Amino acid sequence: MLKSARISDAARLSVAPMMDWTDRHCRFFHRLISGQALLYTEMVTAPALVRGNALHLLDFNDEEHPVALQLGGSEPRELAVAAKLGAERGYDEINLNCGCPSDRVQSGTFGAILMKSPALVADCVRAMRDAVDIDVTVKCRIGVDDQDPEEVLPEFLSQIVAAGCERVTIHARKAWLQGLSPKENRDIPPLDYDLVQRMKMLFPNLHISINGGVESIEDAVHFLESGLDGVMVGRAAYHRPWDMLAQADASVFGAASAAQGPSDIVATMMPYIETHLREGGRLHQITRHMLGLFHGRPGARQWRRVLSENATADGAGLEVVERALLAVETAQAA
């Protein structure tokens, strides 16, 4: 585990927790492109860990550091146990999900619906902080449903800060728990960046990262230069990983870039893929996260097509990736 100051610095740019996307294979891939950005797991529910004993959900590779575990839940004692399990496994941060609007999450009384219960969130944060010696953070929305964000967000932040939370990521949109799907909740509610900026003025000692609609490293740098402490990127980093992450180390962290070029990333992934296949894994479990690597470059379409059409086949191996890379190189040479 890394020290708190190191994680706070890494949080200047982070890759959002995304269900069905940011699994350990995705995170390993992203780490090859940026050596500095903070990576997040998919949300793991506390009940699954504590009651279901699904400890395999905590698996990750040491190369992923700095890496944070995002938990879903609303029962303080259960979250404390789950946080301790994560800390024992070596995660650098525990993050509480107060932003996911899906029906499944609502039925478990966690996610965005917790914006309506700031005192409960504070209890959860306090319990987790008492259980672990690593950072406990929160990811939230600016409000839900008919709430007035100007009123509810400062109160929410006040309560979690009083409970010991020192870092928060704010998705600058409301979540509508009824009437909009999770996908629609990522696009339809308007972004209110100014409100997040005002929260930084109200809470100058709170490390605030902004999330939502960030499409480029230039956008991220703009937010940092405007006084925010961090920027969290989501779908743009997943669908255009090279564009979003390759320049991050230099532009955001002032460090040497971890990556040379997209083709070099593929070459570095090969031993990892080979090990996964040897252990009984399937090729597409890894390559599905790599489809956007050449986005906007010659050969991108051929790369996606070869992988999409062949990686799911029984027995698909490294030769599929080699063929996809050859298609890219052929297109680039044309």
Short mmCIF file of C-alpha atoms in Angstrom, two decimals:
data_model
loop_
_atom_site.label_atom_id
_atom_site.label_comp_id
_atom_site.label_asym_id
_atom_site.label_seq_id
_atom_site.Cartn_x
_atom_site.Cartn_y
_atom_site.Cartn_z
CA MET A 1 0.00 0.00 0.00
CA LEU A 2 1.15 3.50 -0.79
CA LYS A 3 1.15 6.45 1.59
CA SER A 4 -1.80 8.83 1.72
CA ALA A 5 0.13 11.74 0.19
CA ARG A 6 1.09 9.56 -2.78
CA ILE A 7 -2.52 8.56 -3.36
CA SER A 8 -3.72 12.16 -3.11
CA ASP A 9 -1.20 13.10 -5.77
CA ALA A 10 -2.24 10.19 -7.97
CA ALA A 11 -5.85 11.38 -7.64
CA ARG A 12 -4.96 14.43 -9.75
CA LEU A 13 -6.11 12.13 -12.55
CA SER A 14 -8.06 8.94 -11.97
CA VAL A 15 -9.96 6.42 -14.08
CA ALA A 16 -13.51 6.01 -12.84
CA PRO A 17 -14.95 2.80 -11.44
CA MET A 18 -17.12 1.41 -14.26
CA MET A 19 -19.24 -1.71 -13.87
CA ASP A 20 -18.32 -4.52 -16.28
CA TRP A 21 -15.38 -2.49 -17.55
CA THR A 22 -12.68 -1.67 -15.00
CA ASP A 23 -11.85 -5.20 -13.97
CA ARG A 24 -8.28 -6.25 -13.16
CA HIS A 25 -7.42 -6.91 -16.82
CA CYS A 26 -8.58 -3.44 -17.81
CA ARG A 27 -6.64 -1.86 -14.97
CA PHE A 28 -3.44 -3.73 -15.87
CA PHE A 29 -3.83 -2.49 -19.45
CA HIS A 30 -4.45 1.10 -18.34
CA ARG A 31 -1.45 1.02 -16.02
CA LEU A 32 0.83 0.26 -18.96
CA ILE A 33 -0.31 3.49 -20.61
CA SER A 34 -0.13 5.71 -17.51
CA GLY A 35 2.21 4.93 -14.65
CA GLN A 36 0.76 7.67 -12.43
CA ALA A 37 -3.05 7.85 -12.66
CA LEU A 38 -5.14 6.40 -9.83
CA LEU A 39 -7.16 3.36 -10.95
CA TYR A 40 -10.45 2.20 -9.45
CA THR A 41 -12.06 -1.21 -9.32
CA GLU A 42 -15.58 -1.86 -10.41
CA MET A 43 -17.96 -1.41 -7.51
CA VAL A 44 -17.83 -4.41 -5.17
CA THR A 45 -20.71 -4.72 -2.74
CA ALA A 46 -19.97 -5.13 0.93
CA PRO A 47 -22.64 -7.85 1.30
CA ALA A 48 -20.94 -9.91 -1.42
CA LEU A 49 -17.67 -9.80 0.49
CA VAL A 50 -18.96 -10.13 4.03
CA ARG A 51 -22.02 -12.35 3.65
CA GLY A 52 -21.18 -14.03 0.35
CA ASN A 53 -17.48 -14.54 1.06
CA ALA A 54 -16.78 -13.58 -2.57
CA LEU A 55 -13.19 -12.65 -1.82
CA HIS A 56 -12.12 -13.39 -5.39
CA LEU A 57 -13.69 -10.03 -6.25
CA LEU A 58 -10.72 -8.42 -4.50
CA ASP A 59 -8.11 -9.98 -6.78
CA PHE A 60 -5.75 -7.55 -8.48
CA ASN A 61 -2.19 -7.39 -9.80
CA ASP A 62 0.57 -5.67 -7.87
CA GLU A 63 1.44 -3.74 -11.03
CA GLU A 64 -1.88 -1.86 -10.75
CA HIS A 65 -0.79 0.38 -7.84
CA PRO A 66 -1.95 2.98 -7.07
CA VAL A 67 -5.34 1.27 -7.07
CA ALA A 68 -8.53 1.94 -5.08
CA LEU A 69 -11.32 -0.42 -4.11
CA GLN A 70 -14.82 0.98 -4.55
CA LEU A 71 -17.41 -0.47 -2.19
CA GLY A 72 -21.18 -0.38 -2.36
CA GLY A 73 -23.23 -0.63 0.80
CA SER A 74 -25.07 1.28 3.49
CA GLU A 75 -24.55 -0.70 6.70
CA PRO A 76 -21.63 0.84 8.62
CA ARG A 77 -20.43 -2.30 10.37
CA GLU A 78 -20.59 -4.38 7.22
CA LEU A 79 -18.75 -1.71 5.24
CA ALA A 80 -16.09 -1.59 7.96
CA VAL A 81 -15.50 -5.33 7.60
CA ALA A 82 -15.39 -5.05 3.80
CA ALA A 83 -12.99 -2.10 3.99
CA LYS A 84 -10.70 -4.08 6.26
CA LEU A 85 -10.72 -6.99 3.81
CA GLY A 86 -9.72 -4.59 1.04
CA ALA A 87 -6.97 -3.01 3.10
CA GLU A 88 -5.61 -6.44 4.02
CA ARG A 89 -5.48 -7.34 0.33
CA GLY A 90 -3.29 -4.28 -0.31
CA TYR A 91 -5.57 -1.67 -1.83
CA ASP A 92 -4.36 1.92 -1.47
CA GLU A 93 -7.77 3.50 -0.89
CA ILE A 94 -11.35 2.52 -0.03
CA ASN A 95 -14.06 4.48 -1.86
CA LEU A 96 -17.76 4.51 -1.01
CA ASN A 97 -20.18 4.62 -3.95
CA CYS A 98 -22.83 7.32 -3.48
CA GLY A 99 -23.38 7.95 -7.16
CA CYS A 100 -24.63 4.86 -9.03
CA PRO A 101 -28.32 5.27 -10.00
CA SER A 102 -29.19 1.73 -11.15
CA ASP A 103 -32.34 0.01 -9.86
CA ARG A 104 -30.28 -2.90 -8.54
CA VAL A 105 -28.13 -0.54 -6.51
CA GLN A 106 -31.15 1.38 -5.20
CA SER A 107 -32.80 -1.84 -4.04
CA GLY A 108 -29.72 -2.47 -1.91
CA THR A 109 -30.02 1.01 -0.39
CA PHE A 110 -26.70 2.20 -1.69
CA GLY A 111 -25.36 4.22 -4.56
CA ALA A 112 -26.91 7.56 -5.47
CA ILE A 113 -29.89 7.08 -3.17
CA LEU A 114 -27.48 7.68 -0.28
CA MET A 115 -27.41 11.35 -1.27
CA LYS A 116 -30.72 11.47 0.63
CA SER A 117 -29.07 10.17 3.82
CA PRO A 118 -25.91 12.18 4.52
CA ALA A 119 -25.89 11.25 8.22
CA LEU A 120 -25.87 7.56 7.29
CA VAL A 121 -23.05 8.13 4.80
CA ALA A 122 -21.10 9.89 7.55
CA ASP A 123 -21.64 6.89 9.84
CA CYS A 124 -20.36 4.60 7.08
CA VAL A 125 -17.28 6.75 6.50
CA ARG A 126 -16.55 6.91 10.22
CA ALA A 127 -16.87 3.14 10.62
CA MET A 128 -14.56 2.43 7.70
CA ARG A 129 -11.98 4.97 8.86
CA ASP A 130 -11.95 3.32 12.27
CA ALA A 131 -11.35 -0.06 10.62
CA VAL A 132 -8.48 0.78 8.24
CA ASP A 133 -5.36 2.94 8.12
CA ILE A 134 -5.70 3.90 4.45
CA ASP A 135 -7.73 6.70 2.88
CA VAL A 136 -11.52 6.38 2.90
CA THR A 137 -13.10 8.49 0.17
CA VAL A 138 -16.55 9.10 -1.32
CA LYS A 139 -17.82 9.37 -4.89
CA CYS A 140 -21.15 11.19 -5.13
CA ARG A 141 -23.53 13.14 -7.35
CA ILE A 142 -24.54 16.78 -6.87
CA GLY A 143 -27.97 15.54 -5.80
CA VAL A 144 -30.83 13.26 -6.80
CA ASP A 145 -34.37 13.72 -8.09
CA ASP A 146 -35.97 16.96 -6.88
CA GLN A 147 -33.19 17.87 -4.46
CA ASP A 148 -31.70 21.34 -4.79
CA PRO A 149 -27.97 20.70 -5.24
CA GLU A 150 -27.13 24.17 -3.91
CA GLU A 151 -28.59 23.06 -0.58
CA VAL A 152 -27.99 19.34 -0.35
CA LEU A 153 -24.43 19.10 -1.65
CA PRO A 154 -22.85 21.44 0.95
CA GLU A 155 -24.72 19.62 3.72
CA PHE A 156 -23.64 16.23 2.36
CA LEU A 157 -20.01 17.33 2.17
CA SER A 158 -20.12 18.89 5.64
CA GLN A 159 -21.27 15.62 7.16
CA ILE A 160 -18.71 13.39 5.49
CA VAL A 161 -15.89 15.85 6.22
CA ALA A 162 -16.90 15.82 9.88
CA ALA A 163 -16.69 12.02 9.75
CA GLY A 164 -13.09 12.22 8.55
CA CYS A 165 -13.38 12.08 4.76
CA GLU A 166 -10.56 14.10 3.22
CA ARG A 167 -11.13 13.34 -0.47
CA VAL A 168 -14.30 13.26 -2.54
CA THR A 169 -15.10 12.85 -6.23
CA ILE A 170 -18.19 14.70 -7.41
CA HIS A 171 -19.98 13.65 -10.58
CA ALA A 172 -21.27 17.05 -11.66
CA ARG A 173 -24.74 15.80 -12.59
CA LYS A 174 -27.86 14.98 -10.66
CA ALA A 175 -29.07 11.40 -10.72
CA TRP A 176 -32.73 10.79 -11.46
CA LEU A 177 -33.64 7.59 -9.64
CA GLN A 178 -36.98 7.28 -11.42
CA GLY A 179 -37.53 7.85 -15.12
CA LEU A 180 -33.95 7.61 -16.40
CA SER A 181 -31.83 4.54 -17.03
CA PRO A 182 -28.25 4.37 -15.73
CA LYS A 183 -27.06 5.12 -19.27
CA GLU A 184 -29.37 8.14 -19.55
CA ASN A 185 -28.19 9.33 -16.13
CA ARG A 186 -24.69 9.60 -17.57
CA ASP A 187 -25.79 11.98 -20.33
CA ILE A 188 -29.17 13.66 -19.86
CA PRO A 189 -28.96 15.54 -16.54
CA PRO A 190 -27.01 18.74 -17.25
CA LEU A 191 -23.50 19.15 -15.98
CA ASP A 192 -22.96 21.83 -13.33
CA TYR A 193 -19.21 22.34 -13.17
CA ASP A 194 -19.63 25.75 -11.52
CA LEU A 195 -21.32 24.17 -8.51
CA VAL A 196 -18.36 21.82 -8.00
CA GLN A 197 -16.01 24.79 -8.25
CA ARG A 198 -18.02 26.58 -5.56
CA MET A 199 -17.75 23.54 -3.30
CA LYS A 200 -13.98 23.85 -3.51
CA MET A 201 -14.28 27.44 -2.30
CA LEU A 202 -16.57 26.35 0.54
CA PHE A 203 -14.32 23.43 1.52
CA PRO A 204 -10.78 24.59 0.71
CA ASN A 205 -9.16 21.79 2.73
CA LEU A 206 -11.19 19.03 1.08
CA HIS A 207 -9.51 17.31 -1.87
CA ILE A 208 -12.20 17.55 -4.58
CA SER A 209 -12.04 15.73 -7.91
CA ILE A 210 -14.54 16.50 -10.64
CA ASN A 211 -16.16 13.82 -12.80
CA GLY A 212 -18.51 13.88 -15.77
CA GLY A 213 -18.08 14.85 -19.40
CA VAL A 214 -14.28 15.11 -19.37
CA GLU A 215 -13.23 14.25 -22.92
CA SER A 216 -9.55 15.17 -23.15
CA ILE A 217 -6.38 15.65 -21.17
CA GLU A 218 -6.68 19.34 -22.06
CA ASP A 219 -10.05 19.41 -20.26
CA ALA A 220 -8.46 17.76 -17.23
CA VAL A 221 -5.58 20.22 -17.12
CA HIS A 222 -8.05 23.12 -17.38
CA PHE A 223 -9.93 21.89 -14.30
CA LEU A 224 -6.71 21.45 -12.36
CA GLU A 225 -5.53 24.92 -13.30
CA SER A 226 -8.89 26.34 -12.20
CA GLY A 227 -8.25 25.18 -8.63
CA LEU A 228 -9.74 21.72 -8.39
CA ASP A 229 -7.56 19.01 -6.89
CA GLY A 230 -8.31 16.16 -9.26
CA VAL A 231 -10.17 14.98 -12.33
CA MET A 232 -11.80 11.59 -12.80
CA VAL A 233 -12.29 10.35 -16.37
CA GLY A 234 -14.60 7.52 -17.32
CA ARG A 235 -15.84 6.42 -20.73
CA ALA A 236 -13.32 8.55 -22.64
CA ALA A 237 -10.47 6.70 -20.92
CA TYR A 238 -12.07 3.35 -21.69
CA HIS A 239 -12.96 3.96 -25.34
CA ARG A 240 -9.89 6.11 -26.15
CA PRO A 241 -7.28 4.90 -23.66
CA TRP A 242 -4.23 6.09 -25.58
CA ASP A 243 -5.65 9.58 -26.16
CA MET A 244 -6.66 10.03 -22.51
CA LEU A 245 -3.85 8.32 -20.64
CA ALA A 246 -0.67 8.36 -22.72
CA GLN A 247 -0.06 12.07 -22.17
CA ALA A 248 -1.32 12.11 -18.59
CA ASP A 249 1.99 11.39 -16.90
CA ALA A 250 3.68 14.35 -18.57
CA SER A 251 0.78 16.81 -18.72
CA VAL A 252 -0.82 16.17 -15.32
CA PHE A 253 1.99 14.75 -13.18
CA GLY A 254 5.11 16.23 -14.76
CA ALA A 255 6.61 12.76 -15.05
CA ALA A 256 8.10 10.81 -17.92
CA SER A 257 5.52 8.96 -19.96
CA ALA A 258 5.10 5.28 -19.14
CA ALA A 259 4.28 4.34 -22.72
CA GLN A 260 6.08 4.58 -26.08
CA GLY A 261 3.28 3.87 -28.52
CA PRO A 262 0.10 1.79 -28.92
CA SER A 263 1.96 -1.04 -30.64
CA ASP A 264 4.41 -1.20 -27.73
CA ILE A 265 1.47 -1.57 -25.35
CA VAL A 266 0.27 -4.58 -27.33
CA ALA A 267 3.74 -6.16 -27.16
CA THR A 268 3.88 -5.59 -23.39
CA MET A 269 0.43 -7.13 -22.95
CA MET A 270 1.44 -10.38 -24.68
CA PRO A 271 3.07 -12.13 -21.68
CA TYR A 272 0.15 -11.09 -19.48
CA ILE A 273 -2.33 -12.52 -22.01
CA GLU A 274 -0.28 -15.69 -22.34
CA THR A 275 -0.35 -16.24 -18.58
CA HIS A 276 -4.10 -15.64 -18.48
CA LEU A 277 -4.69 -18.20 -21.23
CA ARG A 278 -2.40 -20.74 -19.59
CA GLU A 279 -4.44 -20.41 -16.38
CA GLY A 280 -7.64 -21.24 -18.25
CA GLY A 281 -8.84 -17.74 -19.10
CA ARG A 282 -10.31 -16.68 -22.43
CA LEU A 283 -8.77 -14.19 -24.82
CA HIS A 284 -11.72 -11.83 -25.10
CA GLN A 285 -11.73 -11.31 -21.33
CA ILE A 286 -8.66 -9.15 -21.90
CA THR A 287 -8.86 -7.97 -25.50
CA ARG A 288 -12.36 -6.48 -25.08
CA HIS A 289 -10.71 -3.75 -23.02
CA MET A 290 -8.13 -3.07 -25.75
CA LEU A 291 -10.49 -2.37 -28.66
CA GLY A 292 -10.05 1.40 -28.48
CA LEU A 293 -6.25 1.41 -28.25
CA PHE A 294 -5.74 2.66 -31.82
CA HIS A 295 -8.75 4.98 -31.86
CA GLY A 296 -8.39 7.71 -34.48
CA ARG A 297 -5.31 6.13 -36.04
CA PRO A 298 -4.82 4.21 -39.28
CA GLY A 299 -5.76 0.59 -38.74
CA ALA A 300 -8.12 1.22 -35.82
CA ARG A 301 -11.11 -0.30 -37.60
CA GLN A 302 -9.13 -3.37 -38.67
CA TRP A 303 -7.80 -3.81 -35.13
CA ARG A 304 -11.31 -3.77 -33.68
CA ARG A 305 -12.71 -6.06 -36.34
CA VAL A 306 -10.08 -8.79 -36.03
CA LEU A 307 -10.35 -8.84 -32.24
CA SER A 308 -14.15 -8.60 -32.13
CA GLU A 309 -14.68 -11.36 -34.68
CA ASN A 310 -12.07 -13.81 -33.41
CA ALA A 311 -11.21 -13.32 -29.74
CA THR A 312 -14.39 -14.99 -28.48
CA ALA A 313 -13.78 -18.24 -30.36
CA ASP A 314 -12.92 -21.36 -28.40
CA GLY A 315 -9.18 -21.74 -28.20
CA ALA A 316 -8.44 -18.22 -29.44
CA GLY A 317 -4.88 -17.33 -28.54
CA LEU A 318 -2.07 -14.87 -29.08
CA GLU A 319 -2.19 -15.40 -32.83
CA VAL A 320 -5.44 -13.39 -32.92
CA VAL A 321 -3.73 -10.41 -31.32
CA GLU A 322 -0.75 -10.79 -33.64
CA ARG A 323 -3.07 -10.84 -36.65
CA ALA A 324 -4.90 -7.75 -35.41
CA LEU A 325 -1.60 -5.91 -34.92
CA LEU A 326 -0.43 -6.93 -38.39
CA ALA A 327 -3.64 -5.48 -39.81
CA VAL A 328 -2.85 -2.19 -38.06
CA GLU A 329 0.71 -2.15 -39.36
CA THR A 330 -0.49 -2.91 -42.89
CA ALA A 331 -3.00 -0.06 -42.76
CA GLN A 332 -0.38 2.33 -41.41
CA ALA A 333 2.06 1.41 -44.16
CA ALA A 334 -0.49 1.92 -46.93
#
